[in-house]
Coordinates of C-alpha atoms and ligand atoms in Angstrom, one line a residue:
M1 CA 0.0 0.0 0.0
I2 CA 1.1 3.5 -0.8
N3 CA -0.4 4.8 2.5
S4 CA 2.7 4.9 4.6
K5 CA 4.7 6.7 1.8
L6 CA 2.0 9.3 1.7
V7 CA 2.1 9.7 5.4
R8 CA 5.8 10.3 5.3
A9 CA 5.5 12.8 2.4
F10 CA 2.8 14.8 4.1
D11 CA 4.7 14.9 7.4
R12 CA 7.7 16.0 5.5
I13 CA 5.7 18.8 3.8
A14 CA 4.5 20.0 7.2
D15 CA 8.0 20.0 8.6
L16 CA 9.4 21.9 5.6
L17 CA 6.5 24.4 5.7
E18 CA 7.2 25.0 9.4
I19 CA 10.9 25.6 8.7
D20 CA 9.8 27.9 5.9
G21 CA 7.7 29.9 8.4
E22 CA 4.3 29.0 6.9
K23 CA 1.1 29.8 8.7
A24 CA 0.0 27.3 11.4
F25 CA -3.3 26.3 9.8
R26 CA -1.6 25.3 6.6
I27 CA 1.0 23.2 8.4
N28 CA -1.8 21.6 10.6
S29 CA -3.8 20.7 7.5
Y30 CA -0.9 18.5 6.3
R31 CA -0.4 17.0 9.8
R32 CA -4.0 16.2 10.1
A33 CA -4.1 14.6 6.6
A34 CA -1.0 12.5 7.6
R35 CA -2.7 11.3 10.7
T36 CA -5.9 10.4 8.9
L37 CA -3.8 8.4 6.3
K38 CA -1.9 6.7 9.1
D39 CA -5.1 5.5 10.7
L40 CA -6.7 4.5 7.4
T41 CA -7.1 0.7 7.3
E42 CA -8.0 0.5 3.6
D43 CA -5.7 1.2 0.6
V44 CA -5.8 4.9 -0.1
A45 CA -5.5 4.2 -3.8
V46 CA -8.8 2.4 -3.7
V47 CA -10.4 5.2 -1.7
A48 CA -9.2 7.7 -4.4
A49 CA -10.4 5.5 -7.3
E50 CA -13.8 5.5 -5.7
N51 CA -13.8 9.3 -5.3
R52 CA -14.2 9.0 -1.5
L53 CA -11.0 10.9 -0.4
T54 CA -12.9 14.0 0.8
E55 CA -15.1 11.8 3.0
L56 CA -12.1 11.1 5.2
P57 CA -11.6 13.4 8.2
G58 CA -9.4 16.4 7.6
I59 CA -9.1 15.8 3.9
G60 CA -10.4 18.7 1.8
K61 CA -10.5 19.1 -2.0
G62 CA -6.9 20.5 -2.2
T63 CA -5.4 17.7 -0.1
A64 CA -7.4 15.2 -2.1
Q65 CA -5.8 16.5 -5.3
R66 CA -2.3 16.2 -3.9
I67 CA -3.0 12.6 -2.8
E68 CA -4.3 11.8 -6.3
Q69 CA -1.2 13.3 -7.8
Y70 CA 1.1 11.3 -5.6
I71 CA -0.8 8.1 -6.4
D72 CA -0.5 8.8 -10.1
T73 CA 3.1 10.0 -10.3
G74 CA 4.9 9.2 -7.0
H75 CA 5.4 13.0 -6.5
T76 CA 3.6 16.1 -5.2
D77 CA 4.4 19.5 -6.5
V78 CA 4.2 21.0 -3.0
L79 CA 7.0 18.8 -1.7
D80 CA 9.1 19.1 -4.9
E81 CA 8.9 22.9 -4.7
L82 CA 9.7 23.0 -1.0
Q83 CA 12.7 20.7 -1.5
A84 CA 13.9 22.8 -4.3
K85 CA 13.6 25.9 -2.2
L86 CA 15.3 24.7 1.0
P87 CA 18.8 23.2 1.4
E88 CA 18.9 19.4 0.9
G89 CA 20.5 18.8 4.2
L90 CA 17.8 20.5 6.3
P91 CA 15.2 17.7 6.8
A92 CA 17.9 15.4 8.3
L93 CA 18.4 18.0 11.1
L94 CA 14.9 17.2 12.3
E95 CA 16.0 13.7 13.3
I96 CA 18.2 15.2 16.0
Q97 CA 16.8 15.1 19.5
G98 CA 16.0 18.7 20.6
M99 CA 15.9 20.1 17.1
G100 CA 12.3 20.8 16.1
P101 CA 11.3 22.7 13.0
K102 CA 11.4 26.0 14.8
K103 CA 15.0 25.6 15.8
V104 CA 16.0 24.4 12.4
A105 CA 14.3 27.5 10.9
L106 CA 16.2 29.7 13.4
V107 CA 19.7 28.3 12.6
Y108 CA 18.9 28.4 8.9
D109 CA 17.6 32.0 8.9
K110 CA 20.2 33.5 11.3
L111 CA 23.3 31.4 10.6
G112 CA 22.7 29.9 7.2
V113 CA 22.9 26.4 8.5
G114 CA 21.9 24.0 5.7
N115 CA 23.2 20.6 6.8
L116 CA 24.7 18.6 9.6
G117 CA 28.2 19.8 9.0
D118 CA 27.1 23.5 9.2
L119 CA 25.3 22.8 12.4
K120 CA 28.3 21.2 14.1
R121 CA 30.4 24.2 13.0
V122 CA 28.1 26.8 14.6
I123 CA 27.8 24.7 17.8
D124 CA 31.6 24.5 18.1
S125 CA 32.2 28.2 17.3
G126 CA 29.7 29.2 20.0
E127 CA 27.6 31.1 17.5
M128 CA 24.5 29.0 18.0
E129 CA 24.2 29.5 21.8
K130 CA 24.1 33.2 21.2
L131 CA 20.8 33.0 19.2
P132 CA 17.7 34.3 20.9
G133 CA 15.8 31.5 22.8
L134 CA 18.6 29.0 22.7
G135 CA 21.4 29.3 25.3
A136 CA 24.2 26.9 26.3
T137 CA 22.1 24.2 27.9
S138 CA 19.8 23.6 25.0
V139 CA 22.8 23.7 22.5
K140 CA 24.6 21.2 24.7
R141 CA 21.6 18.9 24.5
I142 CA 21.5 19.2 20.7
A143 CA 25.2 18.3 20.6
E144 CA 24.5 15.2 22.6
G145 CA 21.6 14.4 20.2
I146 CA 24.0 14.6 17.3
A147 CA 26.5 12.3 19.0
F148 CA 23.7 9.9 19.9
L149 CA 22.4 9.8 16.3
E150 CA 25.8 9.2 14.9
T151 CA 26.7 6.3 17.1
S152 CA 23.3 4.6 16.8
S153 CA 22.2 5.1 13.2
Q154 CA 24.4 2.5 11.5
R155 CA 22.7 -0.4 13.3
T156 CA 19.2 -1.6 12.5
P157 CA 16.6 -2.4 15.2
M158 CA 15.8 -6.1 15.7
G159 CA 12.2 -5.3 14.9
I160 CA 13.1 -4.2 11.4
A161 CA 15.7 -6.9 10.8
L162 CA 13.8 -10.0 11.9
P163 CA 10.9 -9.8 9.4
I164 CA 13.4 -9.1 6.6
A165 CA 15.5 -12.1 7.7
E166 CA 12.5 -14.4 8.0
A167 CA 11.2 -13.4 4.6
F168 CA 14.6 -14.3 3.1
A169 CA 14.8 -17.5 5.0
A170 CA 11.4 -18.6 3.7
Q171 CA 12.5 -18.0 0.1
I172 CA 15.8 -19.8 0.6
V173 CA 14.3 -22.9 2.1
A174 CA 12.1 -23.2 -0.9
M175 CA 15.1 -23.5 -3.3
I176 CA 15.8 -26.9 -4.7
G177 CA 18.7 -28.7 -2.9
V178 CA 18.4 -26.7 0.3
K179 CA 18.1 -29.0 3.3
R180 CA 17.9 -26.5 6.1
V181 CA 18.0 -22.7 6.7
E182 CA 18.6 -20.9 10.0
I183 CA 19.2 -17.4 11.2
A184 CA 22.6 -16.8 13.0
G185 CA 24.5 -13.8 14.2
S186 CA 23.4 -11.0 16.6
L187 CA 19.8 -11.5 15.3
R188 CA 19.6 -15.0 16.7
R189 CA 21.1 -13.8 19.9
G190 CA 18.2 -11.3 20.1
A191 CA 20.4 -8.1 20.2
E192 CA 18.3 -4.9 20.2
T193 CA 20.2 -3.7 17.1
I194 CA 21.7 -5.6 14.3
G195 CA 24.9 -4.8 12.3
D196 CA 24.0 -7.2 9.5
V197 CA 21.8 -10.3 9.1
D198 CA 23.5 -13.7 9.0
I199 CA 21.7 -16.6 7.4
L200 CA 23.0 -20.1 7.1
C201 CA 21.9 -22.9 4.8
A202 CA 22.8 -26.5 4.3
A203 CA 23.2 -27.5 0.6
K204 CA 25.7 -29.0 -1.8
D205 CA 25.6 -26.6 -4.7
G206 CA 26.8 -23.4 -3.0
E207 CA 27.4 -21.4 -6.1
G208 CA 23.9 -22.2 -7.5
I209 CA 22.2 -21.2 -4.2
V210 CA 24.2 -18.0 -3.9
K211 CA 23.3 -17.0 -7.4
Q212 CA 19.6 -17.4 -6.7
F213 CA 20.0 -15.6 -3.4
V214 CA 21.5 -12.4 -4.8
A215 CA 18.7 -12.4 -7.4
L216 CA 15.9 -12.6 -4.9
E217 CA 13.2 -9.9 -4.9
G218 CA 13.9 -7.1 -2.5
V219 CA 17.6 -7.1 -3.1
K220 CA 18.9 -3.6 -3.8
R221 CA 22.7 -4.1 -4.2
V222 CA 24.9 -7.2 -4.5
L223 CA 28.1 -6.8 -2.4
A224 CA 29.5 -10.3 -3.0
S225 CA 28.5 -13.4 -4.8
G226 CA 30.8 -16.5 -4.4
S227 CA 30.7 -20.2 -4.2
T228 CA 29.8 -20.4 -0.4
K229 CA 28.9 -16.8 0.5
G230 CA 26.6 -14.1 -0.9
S231 CA 26.1 -10.7 0.5
V232 CA 23.4 -8.2 -0.4
T233 CA 21.6 -5.1 0.9
V234 CA 17.9 -4.5 1.4
P235 CA 16.3 -1.1 1.5
F236 CA 14.1 0.0 4.4
G237 CA 12.8 3.3 5.9
E238 CA 14.0 6.4 4.3
G239 CA 17.1 5.7 2.3
K240 CA 18.5 3.1 4.7
E241 CA 19.9 -0.3 3.8
L242 CA 20.4 -3.5 5.7
Q243 CA 23.1 -6.0 4.8
V244 CA 22.1 -9.7 4.6
D245 CA 24.8 -12.4 4.4
L246 CA 24.1 -16.0 3.3
R247 CA 26.6 -18.8 3.9
V248 CA 26.1 -22.2 2.3
V249 CA 27.7 -25.1 4.3
P250 CA 27.7 -28.9 4.0
A251 CA 25.1 -30.7 6.2
D252 CA 27.9 -32.4 8.1
S253 CA 29.2 -29.1 9.4
F254 CA 25.9 -27.3 9.8
G255 CA 25.8 -27.4 13.6
A256 CA 29.4 -26.2 14.0
A257 CA 28.8 -23.4 11.5
W258 CA 25.6 -22.4 13.1
Q259 CA 27.4 -22.2 16.5
Y260 CA 30.3 -20.3 15.0
F261 CA 28.2 -17.7 13.1
T262 CA 25.8 -17.2 15.9
G263 CA 28.7 -15.8 18.0
S264 CA 29.2 -13.7 19.8
K265 CA 32.8 -13.5 18.9
E266 CA 33.6 -13.2 22.6
H267 CA 31.6 -16.3 23.4
N268 CA 33.4 -18.2 20.6
V269 CA 36.8 -17.2 21.9
R270 CA 35.9 -18.6 25.3
L271 CA 34.6 -21.8 23.8
R272 CA 37.7 -22.3 21.7
E273 CA 39.9 -21.8 24.8
I274 CA 37.9 -24.6 26.5
A275 CA 38.5 -26.8 23.5
V276 CA 42.2 -26.1 23.5
R277 CA 42.4 -27.1 27.1
K278 CA 40.9 -30.4 26.2
Q279 CA 43.5 -30.7 23.3
L280 CA 40.7 -30.4 20.8
R281 CA 40.3 -28.0 17.8
L282 CA 37.1 -26.0 17.3
N283 CA 36.2 -24.0 14.1
E284 CA 33.2 -23.4 11.8
W285 CA 33.7 -26.9 10.3
G286 CA 33.5 -28.9 13.5
L287 CA 35.1 -30.0 16.7
F288 CA 38.2 -32.1 15.9
D289 CA 40.4 -34.5 17.8
G290 CA 43.5 -34.4 15.6
D291 CA 41.9 -34.9 12.1
E292 CA 39.0 -36.8 13.5
P293 CA 35.7 -34.9 13.6
I294 CA 33.9 -35.6 16.9
A295 CA 31.0 -33.1 16.5
G296 CA 29.7 -30.7 13.9
R297 CA 26.4 -32.0 12.5
D298 CA 24.3 -30.5 15.2
E299 CA 25.0 -27.6 17.5
A300 CA 24.1 -29.3 20.8
G301 CA 26.8 -31.9 20.0
V302 CA 29.5 -29.2 19.9
Y303 CA 28.7 -28.2 23.5
K304 CA 28.2 -31.7 24.7
E305 CA 31.6 -33.0 23.5
L306 CA 33.1 -30.1 25.4
D307 CA 31.3 -31.2 28.5
L308 CA 29.2 -28.1 28.5
R309 CA 25.4 -27.6 28.6
W310 CA 24.0 -26.1 25.4
V311 CA 23.7 -22.3 25.9
P312 CA 20.6 -20.5 24.7
P313 CA 21.7 -18.0 22.0
E314 CA 20.5 -15.0 23.9
L315 CA 23.0 -15.6 26.6
R316 CA 26.1 -16.1 24.4
E317 CA 27.7 -12.8 25.2
D318 CA 30.6 -13.9 27.4
R319 CA 28.9 -12.6 30.5
G320 CA 29.7 -15.7 32.5
E321 CA 27.2 -18.1 30.7
L322 CA 29.8 -20.9 30.3
E323 CA 30.8 -20.9 34.0
R324 CA 27.6 -19.9 35.8
G325 CA 25.4 -22.7 37.1
A326 CA 22.4 -20.9 35.6
D327 CA 18.9 -22.4 35.2
F328 CA 18.7 -22.4 31.4
G329 CA 15.6 -24.6 31.4
G330 CA 13.7 -22.1 33.5
L331 CA 14.3 -19.2 31.2
V332 CA 11.1 -17.5 30.2
S333 CA 9.9 -18.3 26.6
S334 CA 7.1 -17.0 24.4
Q335 CA 5.0 -20.1 25.2
D336 CA 5.0 -19.1 28.9
I337 CA 3.3 -15.7 28.3
R338 CA -0.4 -15.8 29.5
G339 CA -1.4 -12.2 28.9
D340 CA -0.4 -8.7 27.9
L341 CA -0.8 -6.1 30.6
H342 CA -0.3 -2.8 28.7
V343 CA -2.3 -2.1 25.5
H344 CA -4.1 0.9 24.2
T345 CA -7.4 1.3 22.4
T346 CA -9.3 3.9 20.5
A347 CA -10.3 5.4 23.8
S348 CA -6.9 7.2 23.8
D349 CA -4.4 6.8 21.0
G350 CA -4.8 3.2 20.0
R351 CA -6.3 2.2 16.7
C352 CA -8.5 -0.7 17.7
T353 CA -11.4 -1.2 20.0
I354 CA -11.4 -3.1 23.3
E355 CA -13.2 -6.0 21.7
E356 CA -10.8 -6.1 18.7
M357 CA -7.8 -6.1 21.1
A358 CA -9.3 -8.8 23.2
E359 CA -10.2 -11.1 20.3
A360 CA -6.6 -10.8 18.9
A361 CA -5.2 -11.5 22.4
K362 CA -7.4 -14.6 22.6
R363 CA -6.1 -15.8 19.2
L364 CA -2.6 -15.6 20.7
G365 CA -3.7 -18.0 23.4
Y366 CA -3.7 -15.4 26.2
K367 CA -5.9 -15.8 29.3
Y368 CA -6.0 -12.1 30.2
L369 CA -5.4 -8.6 28.8
A370 CA -5.2 -5.3 30.6
I371 CA -6.5 -2.2 28.7
C372 CA -4.3 0.6 29.8
D373 CA -5.2 3.8 28.0
H374 CA -3.5 7.2 28.6
S375 CA -4.5 9.4 31.5
K376 CA -5.7 13.0 31.4
S377 CA -2.4 14.9 31.2
S378 CA -1.2 13.0 28.1
T379 CA -3.2 15.4 25.9
I380 CA -1.3 14.7 22.7
A381 CA -2.2 11.0 23.2
N382 CA -5.8 11.8 23.7
G383 CA -5.6 10.9 27.5
L384 CA -8.9 10.3 29.3
S385 CA -10.4 12.9 31.6
V386 CA -11.8 11.6 34.9
E387 CA -15.3 11.5 33.5
R388 CA -14.2 9.7 30.3
M389 CA -12.1 7.3 32.4
R390 CA -15.1 6.4 34.6
R391 CA -17.2 5.6 31.5
H392 CA -14.2 3.7 29.9
I393 CA -14.0 1.4 33.0
D394 CA -17.7 0.7 32.6
E395 CA -17.1 -0.1 28.9
I396 CA -14.2 -2.5 29.7
R397 CA -16.4 -4.2 32.3
A398 CA -19.2 -4.5 29.8
A399 CA -16.9 -5.9 27.1
N400 CA -15.5 -8.4 29.6
E401 CA -19.1 -9.6 30.3
Q402 CA -19.6 -10.1 26.5
T403 CA -16.3 -11.9 25.9
R404 CA -15.6 -15.6 26.6
G405 CA -12.2 -17.2 27.0
I406 CA -10.2 -14.2 28.1
E407 CA -10.4 -11.9 31.0
I408 CA -10.3 -8.2 30.1
L409 CA -8.8 -6.2 33.0
A410 CA -9.6 -2.5 33.5
G411 CA -6.3 -0.7 33.7
T412 CA -4.7 2.7 33.0
E413 CA -1.3 3.9 31.9
C414 CA -1.3 6.7 34.4
D415 CA 1.2 9.6 33.9
I416 CA 3.7 10.3 36.6
L417 CA 3.6 14.1 36.7
P418 CA 6.6 16.4 37.0
D419 CA 6.3 16.6 40.8
G420 CA 6.1 12.8 41.1
S421 CA 2.4 12.7 41.9
L422 CA 0.0 10.6 39.8
D423 CA -2.4 11.9 37.2
Y424 CA -5.5 10.3 38.7
A425 CA -6.6 10.4 42.3
D426 CA -6.5 7.1 44.3
E427 CA -10.3 6.9 44.0
I428 CA -10.0 6.3 40.2
L429 CA -6.9 4.1 40.5
A430 CA -8.7 1.9 43.1
Q431 CA -11.4 1.1 40.5
C432 CA -8.8 -0.3 38.2
D433 CA -7.7 -3.9 38.3
W434 CA -4.2 -3.0 37.3
V435 CA -2.2 0.3 37.0
V436 CA 0.9 1.0 34.9
A437 CA 2.5 4.3 35.9
S438 CA 4.8 6.0 33.3
I439 CA 6.7 9.2 32.7
H440 CA 5.8 10.9 29.4
S441 CA 6.7 14.5 30.0
A442 CA 9.5 16.6 31.5
M443 CA 12.0 13.8 30.8
G444 CA 15.0 16.0 31.5
P445 CA 17.3 15.5 34.5
G446 CA 15.5 17.7 37.0
G447 CA 17.4 19.8 39.6
K448 CA 16.9 23.3 41.0
G449 CA 13.5 22.6 42.6
K450 CA 12.5 20.2 39.9
S451 CA 12.1 16.5 40.8
S452 CA 14.5 14.1 39.0
P453 CA 13.1 11.1 37.0
T454 CA 14.4 8.8 39.8
E455 CA 12.6 10.8 42.5
R456 CA 9.4 10.8 40.4
T457 CA 9.6 7.0 39.7
V458 CA 10.3 6.2 43.4
A459 CA 7.5 8.5 44.5
A460 CA 5.0 6.8 42.2
M461 CA 5.9 3.4 43.5
Q462 CA 4.9 4.4 47.0
N463 CA 1.3 4.5 45.8
P464 CA -0.4 1.1 46.7
F465 CA -2.4 1.1 43.4
V466 CA 0.6 1.4 41.1
S467 CA 1.2 -2.2 40.0
A468 CA 4.1 -1.6 37.6
I469 CA 6.3 1.1 36.1
G470 CA 5.9 1.4 32.3
H471 CA 9.0 1.7 30.0
P472 CA 11.1 2.9 33.0
T473 CA 13.9 4.8 31.2
G474 CA 11.7 6.3 28.4
R475 CA 14.3 5.6 25.7
L476 CA 13.4 5.2 22.0
L477 CA 16.0 3.2 20.1
S478 CA 18.2 5.5 17.9
R479 CA 15.8 8.4 18.5
R480 CA 15.7 9.4 22.2
A481 CA 18.3 8.7 24.8
P482 CA 17.1 7.2 28.1
M483 CA 16.3 9.5 31.0
E484 CA 18.9 9.9 33.7
L485 CA 17.6 7.2 36.0
D486 CA 19.4 5.8 39.0
M487 CA 18.6 2.2 38.2
A488 CA 19.9 0.8 41.5
A489 CA 17.6 3.2 43.5
V490 CA 14.6 2.4 41.3
I491 CA 15.2 -1.4 41.7
E492 CA 15.6 -1.1 45.5
A493 CA 12.4 0.9 45.8
A494 CA 10.6 -1.6 43.4
A495 CA 11.6 -4.5 45.6
K496 CA 10.6 -2.8 48.8
T497 CA 7.2 -1.7 47.5
H498 CA 6.4 -4.9 45.5
T499 CA 6.1 -2.8 42.4
M500 CA 6.9 -4.6 39.1
L501 CA 9.1 -3.1 36.4
E502 CA 8.0 -3.4 32.8
I503 CA 10.1 -4.8 29.9
N504 CA 8.3 -2.8 27.2
A505 CA 8.5 -5.2 24.2
S506 CA 7.9 -2.6 21.5
W507 CA 11.1 -2.9 19.4
Q508 CA 11.5 0.8 19.4
R509 CA 11.7 0.7 23.2
L510 CA 13.0 -2.6 24.7
D511 CA 13.0 -0.8 28.0
L512 CA 14.1 -2.2 30.5
Q513 CA 17.1 -3.4 28.4
D514 CA 18.9 -6.7 28.9
V515 CA 21.5 -5.5 31.5
H516 CA 18.8 -3.8 33.6
V517 CA 16.7 -7.0 33.5
R518 CA 19.6 -8.9 35.1
Q519 CA 20.1 -6.1 37.6
A520 CA 16.4 -6.1 38.5
I521 CA 16.3 -9.8 39.0
E522 CA 19.3 -9.8 41.2
G523 CA 17.6 -7.0 43.2
G524 CA 14.6 -9.3 43.8
V525 CA 12.2 -7.3 41.5
E526 CA 9.3 -9.0 39.7
L527 CA 9.1 -8.2 35.9
V528 CA 6.2 -7.9 33.5
I529 CA 6.7 -8.1 29.7
N530 CA 4.1 -5.9 27.8
T531 CA 3.8 -4.8 24.2
D532 CA 2.2 -1.4 24.7
A533 CA 0.3 -2.3 21.5
H534 CA -1.7 0.5 19.8
H535 CA -3.0 -1.9 17.2
V536 CA -3.8 -5.7 17.1
D537 CA -0.8 -6.3 14.9
Q538 CA 1.6 -5.0 17.5
L539 CA 0.6 -7.6 20.0
E540 CA 3.0 -9.9 18.1
Q541 CA 5.9 -7.7 19.3
M542 CA 5.9 -9.7 22.6
V543 CA 8.7 -11.9 21.1
Y544 CA 11.1 -8.9 21.3
G545 CA 10.4 -8.4 24.9
V546 CA 10.8 -12.1 25.7
T547 CA 14.1 -12.2 23.9
T548 CA 15.3 -9.2 25.9
A549 CA 14.2 -10.8 29.1
R550 CA 16.1 -14.0 28.2
R551 CA 19.2 -12.0 27.5
G552 CA 18.9 -10.7 31.0
G553 CA 18.5 -14.2 32.3
A554 CA 14.8 -13.8 33.3
L555 CA 13.2 -17.0 34.4
R556 CA 9.5 -17.6 33.9
K557 CA 9.0 -17.4 37.7
S558 CA 10.4 -13.8 37.6
V559 CA 7.8 -12.6 35.1
A560 CA 4.3 -11.8 36.3
N561 CA 2.5 -12.3 33.1
C562 CA 3.5 -16.0 33.1
L563 CA 1.3 -16.4 36.2
S564 CA -2.3 -17.6 36.1
L565 CA -4.9 -14.9 36.5
T566 CA -5.5 -16.0 40.1
E567 CA -1.9 -15.8 41.0
L568 CA -1.5 -12.4 39.2
R569 CA -4.4 -11.0 41.2
K570 CA -2.8 -12.1 44.4
R571 CA 0.4 -10.2 43.5
I572 CA -1.7 -7.0 42.8
V573 CA -3.4 -7.4 46.2
L574 CA -0.1 -8.0 47.9
K575 CA 1.1 -4.6 46.7
R576 CA -2.2 -2.9 47.6
Q577 CA -2.0 -4.2 51.2
T578 CA 1.6 -3.2 51.9
Ligands
LIG1 P1 26.5 -7.6 14.3 O1 26.3 -8.1 12.9 O2 27.5 -6.5 14.4 O3 25.2 -7.2 14.9 O4 27.1 -8.8 15.2 P2 27.3 -10.3 14.8 O5 27.6 -11.0 16.1 O6 26.2 -10.8 14.0 O7 28.7 -10.3 14.0 P3 29.1 -10.6 12.5 O8 27.9 -10.5 11.6 O9 30.3 -9.8 12.2 O10 29.5 -12.1 12.6 C1 28.6 -13.2 12.8 C2 29.3 -14.1 13.8 O11 30.4 -14.8 13.2 C3 29.8 -13.5 15.0 O12 28.9 -13.3 16.0 C4 30.8 -14.5 15.5 C5 31.4 -15.1 14.2 N1 32.6 -14.4 13.8 C6 32.8 -13.5 12.9 N2 34.1 -13.1 12.8 C7 34.7 -13.8 13.8 C8 36.1 -13.8 14.3 O13 37.0 -13.1 13.8 N3 36.4 -14.7 15.3 C9 35.4 -15.5 15.9 N4 35.7 -16.3 16.9 N5 34.1 -15.4 15.5 C10 33.8 -14.6 14.4
LIG2 CA1 25.6 -10.0 11.9
LIG3 CA1 27.8 -10.8 9.0
LIG4 ZN1 3.7 5.0 27.7

């Protein structure tokens, strides 16, 4: 569907109009159109063909014409003209944290900044902080935003890479002569971002398979094409590319190769040391005693012949996994998840109804689902006023009455306000079955009479109705750095108050991240893995949260949404009574 391309084009027009100093109503009309198109579930080309564009909210005659032009030609004059008028490097500046259209316009007008290089120059020279309305602190934040973007932008989030890898794997496994296909590398280890995708297949005719691989649909550039290895790039997002490597190996070596190319490099180095101590030789072809192969066909055999237990890929980071007597069998897995305790609906900023979310959750085999829409202060997310919240709770109760096979819990994602208080009074929270409390505003470090994110989080946990803290650090992968949170203090308070910490499974968040998961478990904190889904499709992102939990060594007994509903309710009551 062309919908998402149009959304990007219209958002871009609005950004550029704003930089260009256009009037607010014109900018907003493009933003509104982008939002309508984003929510549209049918193909906009079909709507246009049936002359129904102007029936959509926020789409007038002019906007409809621009949409039609884009559908017909892949261009709109408005965007072309704006792009011709403004420097090419300007839109990229909007990606920097702290640089909205107003600031971009300011540095462009006053200092002639037209690209990232210019921006860095005026930051270094001190010219930028002299501009009206900026100052040293905000310029410092922008400099940090640039550094953050530069270090994080070369890697691809797991949530983008996994579907691409799976689509390739499905096409490769269908090729004649291919016996087996598996994903390896950092993606198999469940790392939050991926340098490149590594795929392995077992087949005899390496050259023939690689030739077919580099010619597959979706390939943009061919980087290498040999007799055992092919390397290509796949486009995604705006002008970004992901590298995908395929290695073809003989079936007899498949296990050793899969182990080797899963890595991590550090884990492999440790494993090879263990082999050497046993006077064995380990490489991607197998485990050898002299010239005699003693393992290699399957991966478990490699570990077994080294007198080791097979290590789940998520833990292969040389963080003690080969020495520690860990309970690998008890690690949480996707099959253990019995419910999702943080989803949104059309009541706030979600795109599906309570019933639609519940039906989808039921299809995933869940026993319970907590509807947690935004609270009143989250105005941009259409947060619920007290009155609307009361009615919403009634609606959730009514939907639960009507629905068989899954329990729908009435919840909220209640804002933690800048002073650490909660956005709803206890009287409302007490009517909910489950409360997630999250910080969505004033995410800066605090100080000078302002509460810090740590103080706010710890204060919220003191409330008996707060069951869990949502996305504790607030980071957005490659887009927003985490808040300055004293994780040790948060963990200590969570354990003391019986408050759970969320692993937000959305691949843009993965918050808590793996190292914090381990820290939380060691601190005796109970975790909950939630998708924060705003659409039924996003419920499937649970897998990313589970992978992150596994990387942190989380056992199913440390994860609250592996509990039965009865046990879960006991946990909530436990918190409310202490
Ligand atoms: P990435 O792609 O940066 O997210 O991380 P990986 O772990 O996927 O790294 P990649 O793609 O360079 O290589 C895949 C695996 O192959 C890696 O995890 C371990 C193995 N490997 C690659 N080069 C070496 C090496 O020089 N020594 C050892 N022991 N293993 C290697
Ligand atoms: Ca890789
Ligand atoms: Ca690679
Ligand atoms: Zn949230």
